[in-house]
XYZ file of C-alpha atoms in Angstrom:
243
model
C 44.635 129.947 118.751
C 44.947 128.120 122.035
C 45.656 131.407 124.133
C 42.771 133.036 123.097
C 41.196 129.876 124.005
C 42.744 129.380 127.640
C 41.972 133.287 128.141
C 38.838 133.871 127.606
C 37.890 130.128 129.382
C 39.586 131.590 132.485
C 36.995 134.722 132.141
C 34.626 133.263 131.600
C 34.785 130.939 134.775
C 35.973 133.562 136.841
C 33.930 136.832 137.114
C 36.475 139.611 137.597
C 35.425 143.085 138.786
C 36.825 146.171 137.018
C 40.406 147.330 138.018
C 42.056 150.480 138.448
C 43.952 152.347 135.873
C 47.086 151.580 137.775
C 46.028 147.833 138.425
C 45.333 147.349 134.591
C 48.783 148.905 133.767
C 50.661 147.205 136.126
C 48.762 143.707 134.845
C 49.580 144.390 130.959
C 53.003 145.280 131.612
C 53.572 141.656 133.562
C 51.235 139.851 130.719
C 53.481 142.156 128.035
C 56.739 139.650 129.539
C 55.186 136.787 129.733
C 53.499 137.022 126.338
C 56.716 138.422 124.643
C 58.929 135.356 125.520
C 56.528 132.458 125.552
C 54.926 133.916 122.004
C 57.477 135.446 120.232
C 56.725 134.221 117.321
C 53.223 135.105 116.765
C 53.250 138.517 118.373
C 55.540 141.364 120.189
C 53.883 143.825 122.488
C 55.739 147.519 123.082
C 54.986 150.082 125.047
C 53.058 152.581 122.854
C 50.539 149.696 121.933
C 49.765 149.203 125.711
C 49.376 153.321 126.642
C 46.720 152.927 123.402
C 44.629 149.699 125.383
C 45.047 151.958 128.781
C 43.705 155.112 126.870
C 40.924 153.062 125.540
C 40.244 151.086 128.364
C 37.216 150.958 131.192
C 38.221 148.417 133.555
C 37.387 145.414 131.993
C 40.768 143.128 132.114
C 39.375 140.659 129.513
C 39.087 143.365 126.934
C 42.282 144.963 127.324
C 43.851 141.348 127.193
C 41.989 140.271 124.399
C 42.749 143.859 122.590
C 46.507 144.040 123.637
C 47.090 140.272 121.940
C 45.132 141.031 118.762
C 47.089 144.853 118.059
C 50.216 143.371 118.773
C 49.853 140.259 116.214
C 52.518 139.691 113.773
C 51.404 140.208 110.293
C 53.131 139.423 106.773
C 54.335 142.575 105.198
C 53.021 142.086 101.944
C 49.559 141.533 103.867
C 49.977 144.800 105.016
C 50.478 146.417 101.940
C 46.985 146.293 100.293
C 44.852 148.188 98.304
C 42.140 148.866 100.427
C 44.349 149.984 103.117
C 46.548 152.780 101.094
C 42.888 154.473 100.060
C 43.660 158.441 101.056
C 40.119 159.791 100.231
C 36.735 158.132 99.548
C 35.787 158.259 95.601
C 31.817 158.122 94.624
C 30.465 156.295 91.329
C 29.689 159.936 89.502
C 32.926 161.554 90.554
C 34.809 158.981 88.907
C 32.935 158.810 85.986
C 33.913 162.804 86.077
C 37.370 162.502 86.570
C 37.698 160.061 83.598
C 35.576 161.600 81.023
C 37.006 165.214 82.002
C 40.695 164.655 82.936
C 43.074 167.046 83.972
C 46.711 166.952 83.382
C 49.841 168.482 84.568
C 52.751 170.298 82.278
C 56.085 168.803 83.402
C 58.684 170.168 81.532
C 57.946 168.366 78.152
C 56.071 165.903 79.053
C 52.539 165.841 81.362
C 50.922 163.363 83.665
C 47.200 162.875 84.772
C 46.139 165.052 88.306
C 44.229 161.894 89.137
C 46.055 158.603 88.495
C 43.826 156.197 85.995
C 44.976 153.071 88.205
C 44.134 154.816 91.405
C 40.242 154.943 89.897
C 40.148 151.495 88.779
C 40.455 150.548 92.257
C 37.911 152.078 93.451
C 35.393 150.478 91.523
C 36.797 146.697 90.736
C 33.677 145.335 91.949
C 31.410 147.801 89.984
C 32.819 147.308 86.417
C 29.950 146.682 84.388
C 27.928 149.567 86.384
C 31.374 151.945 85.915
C 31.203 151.008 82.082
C 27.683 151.393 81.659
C 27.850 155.060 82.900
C 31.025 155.538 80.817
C 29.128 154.931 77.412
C 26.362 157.183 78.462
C 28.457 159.820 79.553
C 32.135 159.769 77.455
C 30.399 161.692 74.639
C 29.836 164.681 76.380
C 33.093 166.193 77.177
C 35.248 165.275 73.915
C 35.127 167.944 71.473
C 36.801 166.258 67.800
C 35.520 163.090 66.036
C 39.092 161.199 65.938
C 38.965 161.726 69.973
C 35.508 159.762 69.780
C 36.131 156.919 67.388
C 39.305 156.026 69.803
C 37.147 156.308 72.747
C 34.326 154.226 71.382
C 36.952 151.527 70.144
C 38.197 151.517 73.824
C 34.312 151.193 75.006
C 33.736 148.206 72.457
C 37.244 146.186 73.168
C 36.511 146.920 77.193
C 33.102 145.201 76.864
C 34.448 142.182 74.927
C 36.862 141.753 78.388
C 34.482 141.904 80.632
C 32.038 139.862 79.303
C 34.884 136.612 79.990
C 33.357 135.588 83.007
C 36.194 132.393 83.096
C 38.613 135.009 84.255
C 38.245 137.502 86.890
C 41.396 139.352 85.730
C 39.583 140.155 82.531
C 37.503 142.212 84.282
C 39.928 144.778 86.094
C 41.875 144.693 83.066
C 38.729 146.065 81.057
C 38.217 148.855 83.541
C 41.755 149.936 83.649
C 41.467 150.045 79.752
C 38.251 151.876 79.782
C 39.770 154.747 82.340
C 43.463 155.093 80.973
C 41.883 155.084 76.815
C 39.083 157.502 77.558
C 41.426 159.896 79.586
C 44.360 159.756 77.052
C 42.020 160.014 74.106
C 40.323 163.109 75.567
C 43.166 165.685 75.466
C 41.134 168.841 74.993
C 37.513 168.231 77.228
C 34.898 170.515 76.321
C 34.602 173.025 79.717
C 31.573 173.653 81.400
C 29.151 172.248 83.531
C 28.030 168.402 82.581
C 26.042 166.385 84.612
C 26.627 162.651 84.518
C 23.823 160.759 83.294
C 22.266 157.283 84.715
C 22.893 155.100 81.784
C 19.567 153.532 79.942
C 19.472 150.040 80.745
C 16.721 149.035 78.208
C 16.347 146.225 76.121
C 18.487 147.762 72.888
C 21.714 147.330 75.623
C 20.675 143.869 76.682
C 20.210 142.916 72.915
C 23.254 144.442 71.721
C 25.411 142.833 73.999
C 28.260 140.528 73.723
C 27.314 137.612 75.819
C 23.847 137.968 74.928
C 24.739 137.460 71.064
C 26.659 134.689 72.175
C 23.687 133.000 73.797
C 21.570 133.634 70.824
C 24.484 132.264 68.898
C 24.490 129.118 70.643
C 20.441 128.469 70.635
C 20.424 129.422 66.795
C 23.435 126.013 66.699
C 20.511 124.189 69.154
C 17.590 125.146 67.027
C 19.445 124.018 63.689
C 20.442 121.088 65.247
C 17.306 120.350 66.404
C 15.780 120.589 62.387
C 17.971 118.581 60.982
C 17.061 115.679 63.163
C 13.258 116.267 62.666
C 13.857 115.908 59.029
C 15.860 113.409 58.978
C 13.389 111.327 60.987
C 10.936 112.137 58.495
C 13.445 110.943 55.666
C 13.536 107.782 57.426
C 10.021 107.029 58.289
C 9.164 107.872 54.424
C 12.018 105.385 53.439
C 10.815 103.029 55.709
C 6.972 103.561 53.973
């Protein structure tokens, strides 16, 4: 942006020495004009963004320049509206895993809902879905109590891991974890109480073997190694023909 530019050039030819409280609110109310009409379209200062530069500020005019133009920038709504950004608390890897495999619901009437929303975990840990699902197949087994409950929750499990292993599509991979969360937690509708401690899960070699895009690997070389006998014999057919 060329005003960023030409201001912090002018600063950084001219050394300035730190101004009063009154000076600096005097100079962002005249820069607050200026800026306003000649850059309407990229940003709109008001009043209660320049008493937060003042309240913040230590003298230094660059700063609160620099700080009043970037606060008072014009962004796109739906650029506003983000998930990080509408986070209320902060949600650890084994709470999660506790609120899924140990869910709580509300009586409404005659109907019931979830106290902790299956989406609104599945946000938290979009970049840890393979770790998340790892510690949900150590852990679901603990808290259901009837075998129906389990054989749902393990189908979930297996179908969730079949998603995720697509690596060609990134969308494949939230929509695994959202199935994972929302088929455990439905599944489960009587947990066993009492204390359970989430386990690490065991990542030995039985997981890596028993994997999907493993198998598929093996899959593949077992197509390369067949190949590759085929054309050994038939060499040898040929050179014996040739004999």
């Amino acid at each position: 942006m060329r005003l960023l530019e030409n201001i912090n050039l002018f600063f950084v030819k001219h050394s300035i020495n730190p101004v009063t409280q009154t000076a600096m609110k005097n100079m962002l109310k005249r820069v607050s004009l200026i800026l306003n009409s000649t850059a309407e379209n990229l940003l709109h200062i008001m009043q209660q963004q320049i008493d937060e530069i003042l309240s913040n500020n230590i003298g230094d005019a660059r700063n609160a320049l620099l700080n009043i133009i970037f606060i008072s920038l014009k962004v796109p709504e739906e650029l506003l509206k983000n998930e990080c950004t509408n986070r209320k608390e902060s949600l650890g890897l084994l709470h999660g895993i506790g609120r899924v495999i140990n869910p709580k619901r509300i009586e409404i009437e005659n109907s019931w809902k979830f106290v902790h929303n299956p989406d609104e975990i599945a946000e938290y840990f979009q970049s840890q879905t393979s770790t998340f699902l790892y510690f949900l197949h150590e852990n679901y087994i603990n808290t259901i109590r009837f075998i129906e409950e389990s054989s749902i929750s393990a189908d979930v499990l297996s179908l969730a891991d079949i998603l995720n292993s697509e690596w060609r599509d990134t969308n494949l991979n939230k929509l695994s974890l959202s199935l994972s969360i929302r088929g455990i937690m439905v599944a489960n509708e009587s947990p066993v109480t009492g204390w359970n401690p989430v386990r690490k899960p065991q990542y030995d070699k039985t997981i890596v073997r028993n994997s999907v895009d493993d198998a598929e690997s093996q899959w593949y070389k077992s197509l390369i190694v067949k190949d590759k006998n085929i054309m050994i014999k038939s060499d040898a057919d040929t050179e014996e023909i040739s004999d």
